[in-house]
Amino acid sequence: MDMQQFTRKNLIETYGLLLIDIVCIIISYMLALYLRFGTVGEQYARNFHYTIGLYLILACTLYNLFVNANNNFIQRGYYVEFIAITKYIIVSVLMVIAVLYLTKEGQNFSRIVIAYFGIIDLVFTYISHILFKKYLLIFYRKGNNSSKVMIITDSNHAKTVMENVLHDKAWNYEITAITVMDENKVGE
């Protein structure tokens, strides 16, 4: 895989997941406010709640920037993905709580909203990540932007090569042909 393909793959994964995380934060936070107050924010507190929403988005962005939490996103199984998302949400919420404490705005904020937010965001983000992973593995691989690969090997290494390729779960290329150099396996 050349550097351009590697960079394109990382950009799609990184920024695609960041966009998904931000959308999930917005939806989850608005839903948490609605569950608590019956509205997205009373008129007098609307700016305060929007500011908290921006803090949550900033915490998400900083976490993704510094921790590189989406490393090996495609290779992660369901359980590892759930744990990674749980860690990310806990750290993001703790960052926002720290900001609220340091700015002395914590007393004005409903703690049940942050609890609702954490639970809702965990569910939405987990489902979104799983769907994005399926999209990359199914649809993007078949698209024009994916690389088409022909595997050339000998019969001694064919099984190992195929196991490695299947284990890799890469989404940015499609295997279009396999050639075994030392045997005639046409049609197999």
PDB file of C-alpha atoms in Angstrom:
ATOM      1  CA  MET A   1       0.000   0.000   0.000  1.00  0.00           C
ATOM      2  CA  ASP A   2       1.542   3.312  -1.023  1.00  0.00           C
ATOM      3  CA  MET A   3       1.583   6.425   1.162  1.00  0.00           C
ATOM      4  CA  GLN A   4      -1.296   8.124  -0.688  1.00  0.00           C
ATOM      5  CA  GLN A   5      -3.588   5.139  -0.117  1.00  0.00           C
ATOM      6  CA  PHE A   6      -2.500   4.912   3.530  1.00  0.00           C
ATOM      7  CA  THR A   7      -3.213   8.606   4.070  1.00  0.00           C
ATOM      8  CA  ARG A   8      -6.607   8.436   2.321  1.00  0.00           C
ATOM      9  CA  LYS A   9      -7.550   5.408   4.425  1.00  0.00           C
ATOM     10  CA  ASN A  10      -6.561   7.161   7.662  1.00  0.00           C
ATOM     11  CA  LEU A  11      -8.331  10.380   6.682  1.00  0.00           C
ATOM     12  CA  ILE A  12     -11.581   8.588   5.909  1.00  0.00           C
ATOM     13  CA  GLU A  13     -11.448   6.582   9.150  1.00  0.00           C
ATOM     14  CA  THR A  14     -10.303   9.453  11.391  1.00  0.00           C
ATOM     15  CA  TYR A  15     -12.520  12.242  10.120  1.00  0.00           C
ATOM     16  CA  GLY A  16     -15.460   9.969   9.376  1.00  0.00           C
ATOM     17  CA  LEU A  17     -15.431   8.730  12.969  1.00  0.00           C
ATOM     18  CA  LEU A  18     -14.900  12.247  14.333  1.00  0.00           C
ATOM     19  CA  LEU A  19     -17.900  13.504  12.367  1.00  0.00           C
ATOM     20  CA  ILE A  20     -19.988  10.552  13.574  1.00  0.00           C
ATOM     21  CA  ASP A  21     -18.916  11.207  17.173  1.00  0.00           C
ATOM     22  CA  ILE A  22     -19.829  14.898  16.932  1.00  0.00           C
ATOM     23  CA  VAL A  23     -23.254  14.161  15.431  1.00  0.00           C
ATOM     24  CA  CYS A  24     -23.877  11.573  18.172  1.00  0.00           C
ATOM     25  CA  ILE A  25     -22.870  14.118  20.832  1.00  0.00           C
ATOM     26  CA  ILE A  26     -25.271  16.724  19.478  1.00  0.00           C
ATOM     27  CA  ILE A  27     -28.187  14.303  19.230  1.00  0.00           C
ATOM     28  CA  SER A  28     -27.448  12.696  22.618  1.00  0.00           C
ATOM     29  CA  TYR A  29     -27.070  15.997  24.437  1.00  0.00           C
ATOM     30  CA  MET A  30     -30.243  17.441  22.944  1.00  0.00           C
ATOM     31  CA  LEU A  31     -32.130  14.256  23.833  1.00  0.00           C
ATOM     32  CA  ALA A  32     -30.724  14.343  27.392  1.00  0.00           C
ATOM     33  CA  LEU A  33     -31.884  17.960  27.775  1.00  0.00           C
ATOM     34  CA  TYR A  34     -35.299  17.031  26.440  1.00  0.00           C
ATOM     35  CA  LEU A  35     -35.606  14.088  28.840  1.00  0.00           C
ATOM     36  CA  ARG A  36     -34.667  16.277  31.806  1.00  0.00           C
ATOM     37  CA  PHE A  37     -36.467  19.521  30.999  1.00  0.00           C
ATOM     38  CA  GLY A  38     -39.066  18.591  28.390  1.00  0.00           C
ATOM     39  CA  THR A  39     -37.374  20.978  25.977  1.00  0.00           C
ATOM     40  CA  VAL A  40     -33.922  21.451  24.491  1.00  0.00           C
ATOM     41  CA  GLY A  41     -33.315  24.359  26.844  1.00  0.00           C
ATOM     42  CA  GLU A  42     -35.323  27.005  28.582  1.00  0.00           C
ATOM     43  CA  GLN A  43     -34.857  30.450  27.140  1.00  0.00           C
ATOM     44  CA  TYR A  44     -32.794  31.739  30.085  1.00  0.00           C
ATOM     45  CA  ALA A  45     -30.489  28.683  30.085  1.00  0.00           C
ATOM     46  CA  ARG A  46     -30.241  28.021  26.356  1.00  0.00           C
ATOM     47  CA  ASN A  47     -26.831  29.696  25.932  1.00  0.00           C
ATOM     48  CA  PHE A  48     -25.508  27.828  28.958  1.00  0.00           C
ATOM     49  CA  HIS A  49     -26.631  24.468  27.521  1.00  0.00           C
ATOM     50  CA  TYR A  50     -25.214  25.300  24.094  1.00  0.00           C
ATOM     51  CA  THR A  51     -21.908  26.117  25.762  1.00  0.00           C
ATOM     52  CA  ILE A  52     -21.895  22.743  27.531  1.00  0.00           C
ATOM     53  CA  GLY A  53     -22.639  21.080  24.175  1.00  0.00           C
ATOM     54  CA  LEU A  54     -19.636  22.876  22.681  1.00  0.00           C
ATOM     55  CA  TYR A  55     -17.491  21.721  25.619  1.00  0.00           C
ATOM     56  CA  LEU A  56     -18.571  18.145  24.899  1.00  0.00           C
ATOM     57  CA  ILE A  57     -17.656  18.510  21.217  1.00  0.00           C
ATOM     58  CA  LEU A  58     -14.304  20.054  22.167  1.00  0.00           C
ATOM     59  CA  ALA A  59     -13.617  17.217  24.629  1.00  0.00           C
ATOM     60  CA  CYS A  60     -14.431  14.674  21.923  1.00  0.00           C
ATOM     61  CA  THR A  61     -12.111  16.383  19.451  1.00  0.00           C
ATOM     62  CA  LEU A  62      -9.255  16.677  21.948  1.00  0.00           C
ATOM     63  CA  TYR A  63      -9.636  13.051  22.999  1.00  0.00           C
ATOM     64  CA  ASN A  64      -9.541  11.861  19.391  1.00  0.00           C
ATOM     65  CA  LEU A  65      -6.594  14.137  18.620  1.00  0.00           C
ATOM     66  CA  PHE A  66      -4.375  13.198  21.559  1.00  0.00           C
ATOM     67  CA  VAL A  67      -5.329   9.607  22.338  1.00  0.00           C
ATOM     68  CA  ASN A  68      -5.825   8.313  18.778  1.00  0.00           C
ATOM     69  CA  ALA A  69      -8.678   6.236  20.140  1.00  0.00           C
ATOM     70  CA  ASN A  70      -9.733   4.969  16.727  1.00  0.00           C
ATOM     71  CA  ASN A  71      -6.466   3.213  16.004  1.00  0.00           C
ATOM     72  CA  ASN A  72      -7.166  -0.259  14.553  1.00  0.00           C
ATOM     73  CA  PHE A  73     -10.845   0.630  14.264  1.00  0.00           C
ATOM     74  CA  ILE A  74     -11.560  -1.952  11.567  1.00  0.00           C
ATOM     75  CA  GLN A  75      -9.780  -4.784  13.396  1.00  0.00           C
ATOM     76  CA  ARG A  76     -11.579  -4.226  16.708  1.00  0.00           C
ATOM     77  CA  GLY A  77     -14.357  -6.631  17.613  1.00  0.00           C
ATOM     78  CA  TYR A  78     -17.687  -5.662  19.155  1.00  0.00           C
ATOM     79  CA  TYR A  79     -16.517  -5.932  22.775  1.00  0.00           C
ATOM     80  CA  VAL A  80     -13.264  -4.005  22.230  1.00  0.00           C
ATOM     81  CA  GLU A  81     -15.206  -1.329  20.351  1.00  0.00           C
ATOM     82  CA  PHE A  82     -17.676  -1.035  23.242  1.00  0.00           C
ATOM     83  CA  ILE A  83     -14.831  -0.657  25.756  1.00  0.00           C
ATOM     84  CA  ALA A  84     -13.065   1.953  23.592  1.00  0.00           C
ATOM     85  CA  ILE A  85     -16.258   4.005  23.264  1.00  0.00           C
ATOM     86  CA  THR A  86     -16.993   3.697  26.984  1.00  0.00           C
ATOM     87  CA  LYS A  87     -13.507   5.008  27.838  1.00  0.00           C
ATOM     88  CA  TYR A  88     -13.895   7.863  25.366  1.00  0.00           C
ATOM     89  CA  ILE A  89     -17.258   8.938  26.796  1.00  0.00           C
ATOM     90  CA  ILE A  90     -16.071   8.709  30.408  1.00  0.00           C
ATOM     91  CA  VAL A  91     -12.990  10.817  29.678  1.00  0.00           C
ATOM     92  CA  SER A  92     -15.020  13.372  27.690  1.00  0.00           C
ATOM     93  CA  VAL A  93     -17.620  13.703  30.442  1.00  0.00           C
ATOM     94  CA  LEU A  94     -14.900  14.049  33.104  1.00  0.00           C
ATOM     95  CA  MET A  95     -13.233  16.768  31.024  1.00  0.00           C
ATOM     96  CA  VAL A  96     -16.493  18.716  30.845  1.00  0.00           C
ATOM     97  CA  ILE A  97     -17.135  18.232  34.567  1.00  0.00           C
ATOM     98  CA  ALA A  98     -13.632  19.571  35.270  1.00  0.00           C
ATOM     99  CA  VAL A  99     -14.300  22.644  33.112  1.00  0.00           C
ATOM    100  CA  LEU A 100     -17.630  23.214  34.875  1.00  0.00           C
ATOM    101  CA  TYR A 101     -15.920  22.914  38.254  1.00  0.00           C
ATOM    102  CA  LEU A 102     -13.064  25.247  37.307  1.00  0.00           C
ATOM    103  CA  THR A 103     -15.430  27.879  35.901  1.00  0.00           C
ATOM    104  CA  LYS A 104     -17.750  27.505  38.926  1.00  0.00           C
ATOM    105  CA  GLU A 105     -20.663  26.710  36.619  1.00  0.00           C
ATOM    106  CA  GLY A 106     -21.151  23.199  37.986  1.00  0.00           C
ATOM    107  CA  GLN A 107     -23.816  24.289  40.442  1.00  0.00           C
ATOM    108  CA  ASN A 108     -25.980  25.520  37.539  1.00  0.00           C
ATOM    109  CA  PHE A 109     -25.812  22.238  35.652  1.00  0.00           C
ATOM    110  CA  SER A 110     -28.143  19.304  36.194  1.00  0.00           C
ATOM    111  CA  ARG A 111     -26.137  16.166  36.927  1.00  0.00           C
ATOM    112  CA  ILE A 112     -28.920  13.950  35.628  1.00  0.00           C
ATOM    113  CA  VAL A 113     -28.437  15.551  32.178  1.00  0.00           C
ATOM    114  CA  ILE A 114     -24.825  14.403  32.102  1.00  0.00           C
ATOM    115  CA  ALA A 115     -25.883  10.895  33.199  1.00  0.00           C
ATOM    116  CA  TYR A 116     -28.562  10.763  30.503  1.00  0.00           C
ATOM    117  CA  PHE A 117     -26.064  12.097  27.993  1.00  0.00           C
ATOM    118  CA  GLY A 118     -23.446   9.459  28.826  1.00  0.00           C
ATOM    119  CA  ILE A 119     -25.865   6.557  28.467  1.00  0.00           C
ATOM    120  CA  ILE A 120     -27.539   7.859  25.302  1.00  0.00           C
ATOM    121  CA  ASP A 121     -24.224   8.795  23.692  1.00  0.00           C
ATOM    122  CA  LEU A 122     -22.779   5.366  24.481  1.00  0.00           C
ATOM    123  CA  VAL A 123     -25.665   3.664  22.680  1.00  0.00           C
ATOM    124  CA  PHE A 124     -25.739   6.035  19.684  1.00  0.00           C
ATOM    125  CA  THR A 125     -21.966   6.125  19.235  1.00  0.00           C
ATOM    126  CA  TYR A 126     -21.620   2.348  19.510  1.00  0.00           C
ATOM    127  CA  ILE A 127     -24.351   1.705  16.946  1.00  0.00           C
ATOM    128  CA  SER A 128     -22.944   4.400  14.637  1.00  0.00           C
ATOM    129  CA  HIS A 129     -19.416   2.987  14.820  1.00  0.00           C
ATOM    130  CA  ILE A 130     -20.646  -0.529  14.029  1.00  0.00           C
ATOM    131  CA  LEU A 131     -22.676   0.746  11.062  1.00  0.00           C
ATOM    132  CA  PHE A 132     -19.725   2.835   9.796  1.00  0.00           C
ATOM    133  CA  LYS A 133     -17.455  -0.189  10.053  1.00  0.00           C
ATOM    134  CA  LYS A 134     -19.951  -2.273   8.060  1.00  0.00           C
ATOM    135  CA  TYR A 135     -20.215   0.511   5.478  1.00  0.00           C
ATOM    136  CA  LEU A 136     -16.448   0.611   5.032  1.00  0.00           C
ATOM    137  CA  LEU A 137     -16.144  -3.155   4.821  1.00  0.00           C
ATOM    138  CA  ILE A 138     -19.068  -3.708   2.457  1.00  0.00           C
ATOM    139  CA  PHE A 139     -19.802  -0.656   0.341  1.00  0.00           C
ATOM    140  CA  TYR A 140     -16.567   1.320   0.229  1.00  0.00           C
ATOM    141  CA  ARG A 141     -14.529  -1.752  -0.639  1.00  0.00           C
ATOM    142  CA  LYS A 142     -16.678  -2.301  -3.740  1.00  0.00           C
ATOM    143  CA  GLY A 143     -16.519   1.360  -4.816  1.00  0.00           C
ATOM    144  CA  ASN A 144     -14.282   3.089  -7.321  1.00  0.00           C
ATOM    145  CA  ASN A 145     -12.061   4.582  -4.603  1.00  0.00           C
ATOM    146  CA  SER A 146     -10.826   1.238  -3.321  1.00  0.00           C
ATOM    147  CA  SER A 147      -7.699  -0.352  -4.754  1.00  0.00           C
ATOM    148  CA  LYS A 148      -8.030  -3.563  -6.714  1.00  0.00           C
ATOM    149  CA  VAL A 149      -5.466  -6.181  -5.664  1.00  0.00           C
ATOM    150  CA  MET A 150      -4.208  -9.339  -7.321  1.00  0.00           C
ATOM    151  CA  ILE A 151      -2.437 -11.732  -4.978  1.00  0.00           C
ATOM    152  CA  ILE A 152       0.437 -13.714  -6.451  1.00  0.00           C
ATOM    153  CA  THR A 153       1.883 -16.528  -4.355  1.00  0.00           C
ATOM    154  CA  ASP A 154       3.082 -20.105  -4.533  1.00  0.00           C
ATOM    155  CA  SER A 155       1.250 -23.155  -3.200  1.00  0.00           C
ATOM    156  CA  ASN A 156       3.474 -23.372  -0.093  1.00  0.00           C
ATOM    157  CA  HIS A 157       2.480 -19.876   1.062  1.00  0.00           C
ATOM    158  CA  ALA A 158      -1.071 -19.619  -0.327  1.00  0.00           C
ATOM    159  CA  LYS A 159      -2.840 -20.650   2.871  1.00  0.00           C
ATOM    160  CA  THR A 160      -0.767 -18.310   5.080  1.00  0.00           C
ATOM    161  CA  VAL A 161      -1.187 -15.397   2.686  1.00  0.00           C
ATOM    162  CA  MET A 162      -4.957 -15.863   2.525  1.00  0.00           C
ATOM    163  CA  GLU A 163      -5.232 -16.148   6.328  1.00  0.00           C
ATOM    164  CA  ASN A 164      -3.255 -12.909   6.708  1.00  0.00           C
ATOM    165  CA  VAL A 165      -5.398 -11.102   4.152  1.00  0.00           C
ATOM    166  CA  LEU A 166      -8.642 -12.288   5.766  1.00  0.00           C
ATOM    167  CA  HIS A 167      -7.367 -11.408   9.253  1.00  0.00           C
ATOM    168  CA  ASP A 168      -6.359  -7.889   8.129  1.00  0.00           C
ATOM    169  CA  LYS A 169      -9.996  -6.889   7.428  1.00  0.00           C
ATOM    170  CA  ALA A 170      -8.821  -3.933   5.366  1.00  0.00           C
ATOM    171  CA  TRP A 171     -11.635  -1.967   3.774  1.00  0.00           C
ATOM    172  CA  ASN A 172      -9.654   0.116   1.296  1.00  0.00           C
ATOM    173  CA  TYR A 173      -8.896  -2.645  -1.189  1.00  0.00           C
ATOM    174  CA  GLU A 174     -10.721  -5.432  -2.937  1.00  0.00           C
ATOM    175  CA  ILE A 175      -9.058  -8.713  -3.886  1.00  0.00           C
ATOM    176  CA  THR A 176      -9.954  -9.297  -7.506  1.00  0.00           C
ATOM    177  CA  ALA A 177      -7.722 -12.266  -8.327  1.00  0.00           C
ATOM    178  CA  ILE A 178      -5.460 -14.844  -6.736  1.00  0.00           C
ATOM    179  CA  THR A 179      -2.659 -16.481  -8.680  1.00  0.00           C
ATOM    180  CA  VAL A 180      -0.796 -19.591  -7.517  1.00  0.00           C
ATOM    181  CA  MET A 181       2.405 -19.674  -9.546  1.00  0.00           C
ATOM    182  CA  ASP A 182       3.492 -23.293  -9.207  1.00  0.00           C
ATOM    183  CA  GLU A 183       0.197 -25.173  -9.683  1.00  0.00           C
ATOM    184  CA  ASN A 184      -2.667 -25.156 -12.137  1.00  0.00           C
ATOM    185  CA  LYS A 185      -5.757 -24.299 -10.050  1.00  0.00           C
ATOM    186  CA  VAL A 186      -7.984 -22.758 -12.693  1.00  0.00           C
ATOM    187  CA  GLY A 187     -11.569 -22.539 -11.455  1.00  0.00           C
ATOM    188  CA  GLU A 188     -10.794 -23.382  -7.823  1.00  0.00           C
TER     189      GLU A 188
END
